[in-house]
XYZ file of C-alpha atoms in Angstrom:
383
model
C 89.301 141.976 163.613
C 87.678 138.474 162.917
C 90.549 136.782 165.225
C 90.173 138.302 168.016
C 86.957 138.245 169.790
C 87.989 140.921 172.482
C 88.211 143.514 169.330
C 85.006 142.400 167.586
C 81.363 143.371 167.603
C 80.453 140.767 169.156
C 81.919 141.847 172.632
C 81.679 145.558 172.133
C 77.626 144.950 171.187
C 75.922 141.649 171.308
C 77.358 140.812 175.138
C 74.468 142.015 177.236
C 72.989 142.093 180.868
C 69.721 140.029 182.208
C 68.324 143.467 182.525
C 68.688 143.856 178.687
C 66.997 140.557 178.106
C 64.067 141.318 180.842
C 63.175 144.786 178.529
C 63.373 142.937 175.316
C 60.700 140.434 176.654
C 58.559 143.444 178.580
C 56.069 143.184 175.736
C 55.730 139.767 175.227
C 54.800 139.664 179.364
C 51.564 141.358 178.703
C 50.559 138.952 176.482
C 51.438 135.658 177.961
C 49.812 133.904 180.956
C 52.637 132.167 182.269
C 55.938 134.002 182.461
C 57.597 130.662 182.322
C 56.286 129.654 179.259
C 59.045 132.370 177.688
C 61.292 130.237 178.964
C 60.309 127.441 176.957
C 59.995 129.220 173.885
C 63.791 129.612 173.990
C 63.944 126.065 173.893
C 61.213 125.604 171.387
C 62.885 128.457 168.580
C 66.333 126.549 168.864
C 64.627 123.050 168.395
C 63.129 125.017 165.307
C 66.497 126.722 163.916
C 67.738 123.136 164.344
C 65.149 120.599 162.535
C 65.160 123.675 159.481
C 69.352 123.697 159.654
C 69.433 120.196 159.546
C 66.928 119.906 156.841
C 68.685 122.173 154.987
C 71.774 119.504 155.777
C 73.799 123.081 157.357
C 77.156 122.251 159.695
C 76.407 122.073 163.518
C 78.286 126.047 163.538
C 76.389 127.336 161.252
C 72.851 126.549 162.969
C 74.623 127.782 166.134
C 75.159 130.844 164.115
C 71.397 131.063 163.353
C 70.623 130.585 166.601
C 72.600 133.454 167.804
C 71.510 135.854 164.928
C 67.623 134.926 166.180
C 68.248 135.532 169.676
C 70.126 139.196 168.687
C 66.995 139.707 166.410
C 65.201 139.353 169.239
C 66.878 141.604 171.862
C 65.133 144.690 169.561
C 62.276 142.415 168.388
C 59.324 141.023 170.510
C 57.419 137.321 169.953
C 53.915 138.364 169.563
C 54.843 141.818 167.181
C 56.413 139.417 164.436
C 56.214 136.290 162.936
C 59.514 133.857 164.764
C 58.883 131.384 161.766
C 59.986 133.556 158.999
C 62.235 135.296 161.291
C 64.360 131.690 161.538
C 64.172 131.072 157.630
C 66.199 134.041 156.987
C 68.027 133.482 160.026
C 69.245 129.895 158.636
C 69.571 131.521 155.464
C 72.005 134.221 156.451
C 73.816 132.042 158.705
C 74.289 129.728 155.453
C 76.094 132.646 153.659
C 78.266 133.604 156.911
C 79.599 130.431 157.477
C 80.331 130.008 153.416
C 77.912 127.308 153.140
C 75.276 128.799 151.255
C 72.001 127.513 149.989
C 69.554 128.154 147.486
C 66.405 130.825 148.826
C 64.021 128.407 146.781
C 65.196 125.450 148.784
C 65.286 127.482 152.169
C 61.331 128.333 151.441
C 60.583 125.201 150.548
C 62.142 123.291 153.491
C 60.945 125.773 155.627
C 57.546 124.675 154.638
C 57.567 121.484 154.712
C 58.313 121.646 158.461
C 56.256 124.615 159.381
C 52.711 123.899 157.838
C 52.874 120.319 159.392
C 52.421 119.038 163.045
C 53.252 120.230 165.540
C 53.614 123.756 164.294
C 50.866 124.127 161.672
C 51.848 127.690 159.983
C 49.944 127.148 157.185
C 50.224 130.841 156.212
C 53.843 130.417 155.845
C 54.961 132.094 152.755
C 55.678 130.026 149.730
C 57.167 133.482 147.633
C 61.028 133.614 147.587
C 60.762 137.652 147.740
C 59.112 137.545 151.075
C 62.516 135.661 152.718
C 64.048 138.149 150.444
C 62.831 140.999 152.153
C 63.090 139.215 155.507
C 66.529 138.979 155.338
C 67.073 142.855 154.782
C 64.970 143.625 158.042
C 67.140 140.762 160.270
C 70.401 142.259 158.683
C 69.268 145.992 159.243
C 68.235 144.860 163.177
C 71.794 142.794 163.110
C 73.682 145.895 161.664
C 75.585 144.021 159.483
C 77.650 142.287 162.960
C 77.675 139.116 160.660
C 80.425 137.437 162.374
C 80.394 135.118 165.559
C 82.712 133.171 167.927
C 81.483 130.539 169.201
C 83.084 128.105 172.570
C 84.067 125.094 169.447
C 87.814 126.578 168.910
C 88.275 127.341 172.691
C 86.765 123.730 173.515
C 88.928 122.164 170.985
C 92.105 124.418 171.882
C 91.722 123.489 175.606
C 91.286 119.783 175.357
C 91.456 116.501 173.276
C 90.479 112.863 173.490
C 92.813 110.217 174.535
C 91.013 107.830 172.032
C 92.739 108.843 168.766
C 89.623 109.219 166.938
C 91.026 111.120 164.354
C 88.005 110.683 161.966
C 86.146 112.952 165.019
C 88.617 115.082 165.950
C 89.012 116.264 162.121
C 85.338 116.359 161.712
C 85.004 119.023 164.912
C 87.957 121.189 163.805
C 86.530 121.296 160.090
C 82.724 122.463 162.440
C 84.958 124.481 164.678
C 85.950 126.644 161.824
C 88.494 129.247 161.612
C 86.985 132.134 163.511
C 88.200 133.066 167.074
C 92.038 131.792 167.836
C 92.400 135.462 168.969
C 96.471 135.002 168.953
C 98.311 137.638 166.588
C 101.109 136.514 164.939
C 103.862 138.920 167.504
C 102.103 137.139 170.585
C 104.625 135.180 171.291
C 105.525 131.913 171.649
C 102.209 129.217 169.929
C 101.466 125.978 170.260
C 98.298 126.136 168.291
C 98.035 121.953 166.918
C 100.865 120.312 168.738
C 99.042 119.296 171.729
C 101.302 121.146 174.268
C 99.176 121.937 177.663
C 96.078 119.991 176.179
C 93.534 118.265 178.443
C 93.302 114.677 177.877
C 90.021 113.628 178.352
C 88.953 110.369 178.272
C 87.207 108.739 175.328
C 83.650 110.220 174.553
C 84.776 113.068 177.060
C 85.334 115.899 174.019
C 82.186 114.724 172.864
C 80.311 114.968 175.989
C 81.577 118.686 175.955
C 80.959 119.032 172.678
C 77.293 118.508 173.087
C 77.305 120.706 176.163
C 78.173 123.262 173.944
C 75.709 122.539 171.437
C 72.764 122.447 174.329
C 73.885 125.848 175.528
C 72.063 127.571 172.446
C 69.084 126.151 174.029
C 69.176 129.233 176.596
C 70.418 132.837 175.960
C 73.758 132.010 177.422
C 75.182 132.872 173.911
C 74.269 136.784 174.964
C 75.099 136.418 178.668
C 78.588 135.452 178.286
C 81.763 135.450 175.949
C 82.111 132.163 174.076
C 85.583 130.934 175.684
C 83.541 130.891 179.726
C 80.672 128.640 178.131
C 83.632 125.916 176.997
C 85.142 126.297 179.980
C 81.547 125.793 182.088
C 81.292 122.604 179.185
C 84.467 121.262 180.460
C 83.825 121.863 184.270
C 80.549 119.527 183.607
C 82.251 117.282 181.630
C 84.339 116.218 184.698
C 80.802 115.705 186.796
C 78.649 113.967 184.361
C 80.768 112.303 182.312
C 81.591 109.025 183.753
C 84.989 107.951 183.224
C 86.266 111.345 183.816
C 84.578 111.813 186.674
C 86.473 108.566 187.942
C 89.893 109.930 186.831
C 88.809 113.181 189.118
C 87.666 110.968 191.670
C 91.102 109.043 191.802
C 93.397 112.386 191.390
C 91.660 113.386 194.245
C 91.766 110.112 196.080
C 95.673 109.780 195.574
C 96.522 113.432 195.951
C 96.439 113.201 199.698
C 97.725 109.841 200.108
C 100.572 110.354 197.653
C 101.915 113.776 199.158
C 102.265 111.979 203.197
C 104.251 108.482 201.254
C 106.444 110.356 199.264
C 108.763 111.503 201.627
C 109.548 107.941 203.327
C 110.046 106.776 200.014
C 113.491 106.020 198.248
C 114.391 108.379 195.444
C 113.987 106.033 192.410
C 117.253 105.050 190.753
C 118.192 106.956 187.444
C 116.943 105.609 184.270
C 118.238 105.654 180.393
C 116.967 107.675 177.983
C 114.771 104.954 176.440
C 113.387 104.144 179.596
C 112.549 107.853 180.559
C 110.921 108.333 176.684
C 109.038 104.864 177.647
C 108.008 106.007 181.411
C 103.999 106.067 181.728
C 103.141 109.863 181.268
C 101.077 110.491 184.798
C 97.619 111.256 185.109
C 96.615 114.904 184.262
C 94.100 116.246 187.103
C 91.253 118.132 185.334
C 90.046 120.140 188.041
C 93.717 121.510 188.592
C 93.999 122.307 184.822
C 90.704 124.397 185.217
C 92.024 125.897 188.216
C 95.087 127.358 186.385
C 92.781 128.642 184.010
C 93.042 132.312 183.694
C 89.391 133.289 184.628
C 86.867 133.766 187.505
C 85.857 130.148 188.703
C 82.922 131.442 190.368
C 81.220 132.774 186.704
C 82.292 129.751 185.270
C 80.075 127.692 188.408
C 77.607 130.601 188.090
C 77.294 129.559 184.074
C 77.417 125.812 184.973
C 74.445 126.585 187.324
C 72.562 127.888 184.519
C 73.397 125.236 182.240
C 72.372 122.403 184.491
C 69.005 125.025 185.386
C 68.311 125.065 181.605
C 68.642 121.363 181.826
C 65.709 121.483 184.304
C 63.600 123.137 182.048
C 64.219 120.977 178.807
C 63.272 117.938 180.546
C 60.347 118.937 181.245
C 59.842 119.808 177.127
C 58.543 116.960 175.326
C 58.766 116.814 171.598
C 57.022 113.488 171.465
C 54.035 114.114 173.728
C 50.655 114.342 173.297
C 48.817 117.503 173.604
C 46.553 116.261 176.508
C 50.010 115.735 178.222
C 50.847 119.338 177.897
C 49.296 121.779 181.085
C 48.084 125.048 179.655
C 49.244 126.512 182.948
C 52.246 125.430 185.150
C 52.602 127.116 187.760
C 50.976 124.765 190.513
C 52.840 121.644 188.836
C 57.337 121.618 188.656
C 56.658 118.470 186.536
C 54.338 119.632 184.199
C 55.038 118.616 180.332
C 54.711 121.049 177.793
C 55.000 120.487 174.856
C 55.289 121.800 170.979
C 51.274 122.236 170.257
C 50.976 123.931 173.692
C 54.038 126.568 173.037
C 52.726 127.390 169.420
C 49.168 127.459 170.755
C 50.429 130.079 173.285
C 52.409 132.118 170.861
C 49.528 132.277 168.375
C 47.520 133.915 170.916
C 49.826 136.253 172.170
C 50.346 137.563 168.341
C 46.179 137.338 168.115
C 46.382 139.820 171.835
C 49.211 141.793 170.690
C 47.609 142.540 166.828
C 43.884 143.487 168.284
C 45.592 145.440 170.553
C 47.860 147.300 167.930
C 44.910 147.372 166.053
C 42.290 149.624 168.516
C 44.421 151.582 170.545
C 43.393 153.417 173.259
C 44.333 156.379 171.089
C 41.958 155.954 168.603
C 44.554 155.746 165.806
C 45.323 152.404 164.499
C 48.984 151.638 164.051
C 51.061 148.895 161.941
C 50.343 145.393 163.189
C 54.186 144.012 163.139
C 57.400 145.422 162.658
C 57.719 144.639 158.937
C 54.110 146.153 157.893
C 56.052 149.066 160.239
C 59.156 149.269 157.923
C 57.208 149.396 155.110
C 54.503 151.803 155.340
C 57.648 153.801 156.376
C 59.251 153.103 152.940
C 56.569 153.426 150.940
């Protein structure tokens, strides 16, 4: 069903283990110098899907959806055996259709190139024939099997809290990118209280927002494979109440007051009873965000485990540096934490693991040349 996320493909299939990930990347660690820099290509492909999604003007869930369709691609699909930049074209433009915001192929290729054959990628044999993304998009859907649909943490984010600010222009604009997909409540549940607020966490202003974008950072890693959507909101929120200022403060005074407020209360005097209007006027009292998480029904330590490898992925993006020179970038980091890499260095090192990988493919130690990529594969196959 595409409401309930525990019945879907997505759990049954596309929720995998590290040791999963570790074999889909054992033939890219032949070719690459630096484990690490593996890393950083996660990082680098989602900057890609989302410069070509936002060229292309998609919503923030659909170039989440792209994101996760590349990394699935890529769980049966190795770096230096294809080519990632045609790989996210299709992947943008099948996301485009699954979210019902379609675009045209001719403007997908055309965008495509225009940030591909420039700096700091400089694909200049990226393909300016529609049939090519065409074709593309039959091998990602065959490797995809047609598991087109995908929850992402938005809805849980947005069912769990809201913002105290009564930005309503925002809070409308994220439940329009939120979408429809994953409420996961049947209609005999029970009682709902889907859109009245009830049990919300108030955050304060900005505070959704700073989730939000937690969210949005977390397809920077392959968290979206690791873990069901509704524990990566929930690490968003947990994060929210350390790095977000003022409700970190309102965490920081719950706590202060907790203590203080349990010893006082029995010395004093029960307050005297109040009319109605004054009890519908009464100052509602401050919700405690960690003891909302806390009544959460999940593990707390996978949602600190997933926090941890947020704030670790963290790490390694600051250390990725869009804007820097490539006499910044360190071919090899492994003496140097602080070393910068950067775009030129990344496609640098993926153009010669495809150059390794293709002489390789091409004199075997058999003798007997094979098919240089996984497409030129398919087709020799079919033809």
């Amino acid at each position: 069903m595409a409401t309930d996320f525990w019945a879907s493909s997505q759990y049954k299939r596309w929720i995998v283990d590290r040791a999963t990930l570790r074999q889909a990347r054992a033939d890219d660690l032949l070719y690459v110098e630096d484990p690490e820099h593996l890393d950083f290509l996660a990082i680098y492909f989602a900057e890609v899907v989302g410069k070509l999604g936002k060229k292309l003007r998609l919503p923030q869930r659909a170039i989440a959806t792209a994101t996760v369709f590349f990394r699935r691609f890529y769980l049966k699909n190795s770096y230096c055996e294809t080519d990632p930049f045609i790989v996210i074209a299709a992947c943008c433009y099948v996301a485009a259709k699954a979210e019902e915001c379609p675009v045209h192929i001719k403007n997908v290729v055309g965008d495509a190139r225009q940030i591909f054959c420039h700096d700091p990628y400089n694909v200049k044999s990226f393909t300016s024939d529609n049939s090519k993304l065409a074709e593309m998009e039959f091998y990602l859907v065959d490797d995809l099997e047609c598991d087109l649909t995908v929850f992402h943490p938005y809805r849980t984010l947005l069912a769990l809290c809201k913002s105290v600010d009564g930005s309503e222009d925002l809070a409308a604009a994220q439940e329009e990118e939120a979408g429809e997909v994953g409420t996961g409540i049947a209609a005999d549940d029970g009682p709902r209280y889907w859109g009245t607020g009830e049990g919300q966490l108030e955050l304060p202003p900005n505070g959704l927002q700073t989730a939000w974008f937690i969210v949005n950072d977390t397809y920077r890693s392959e968290l979206c494979l690791l873990y069901p959507p509704h524990l990566i909101a929930i690490a968003a929120l947990y994060l929210t109440c350390i790095f977000h200022p003022a409700t970190h403060e309102t965490v920081a005074a719950v706590l202060a007051s907790g203590s203080a407020g349990t010893t006082a209360s029995a010395a004093v005097d029960p307050p005297p009873r109040r009319s109605s209007r004054q009890a519908a006027e009464r100052k509602k009292p401050v919700q405690d965000p960690l003891a909302f998480l806390a009544e959460l029904n999940v593990s707390l330590p996978l949602i600190a485990t997933i926090a941890q490898e947020i704030i670790a992925m963290y790490t390694l993006w600051d250390r990725y540096k869009e804007d820097a020179s490539a006499a910044d970038a360190t071919p090899d980091s492994r003496g140097d934490d602080e070393a910068v890499v950067t775009p030129v260095l990344l496609t640098a090192v993926l153009l010669k693991m495809r150059e390794a990988r293709f002489q390789d493919m091409s004199h075997p130690s058999s003798g007997r040349p094979v098919a240089v990529n996984k497409m030129l594969e398919r087709t020799q196959a079919a033809g």
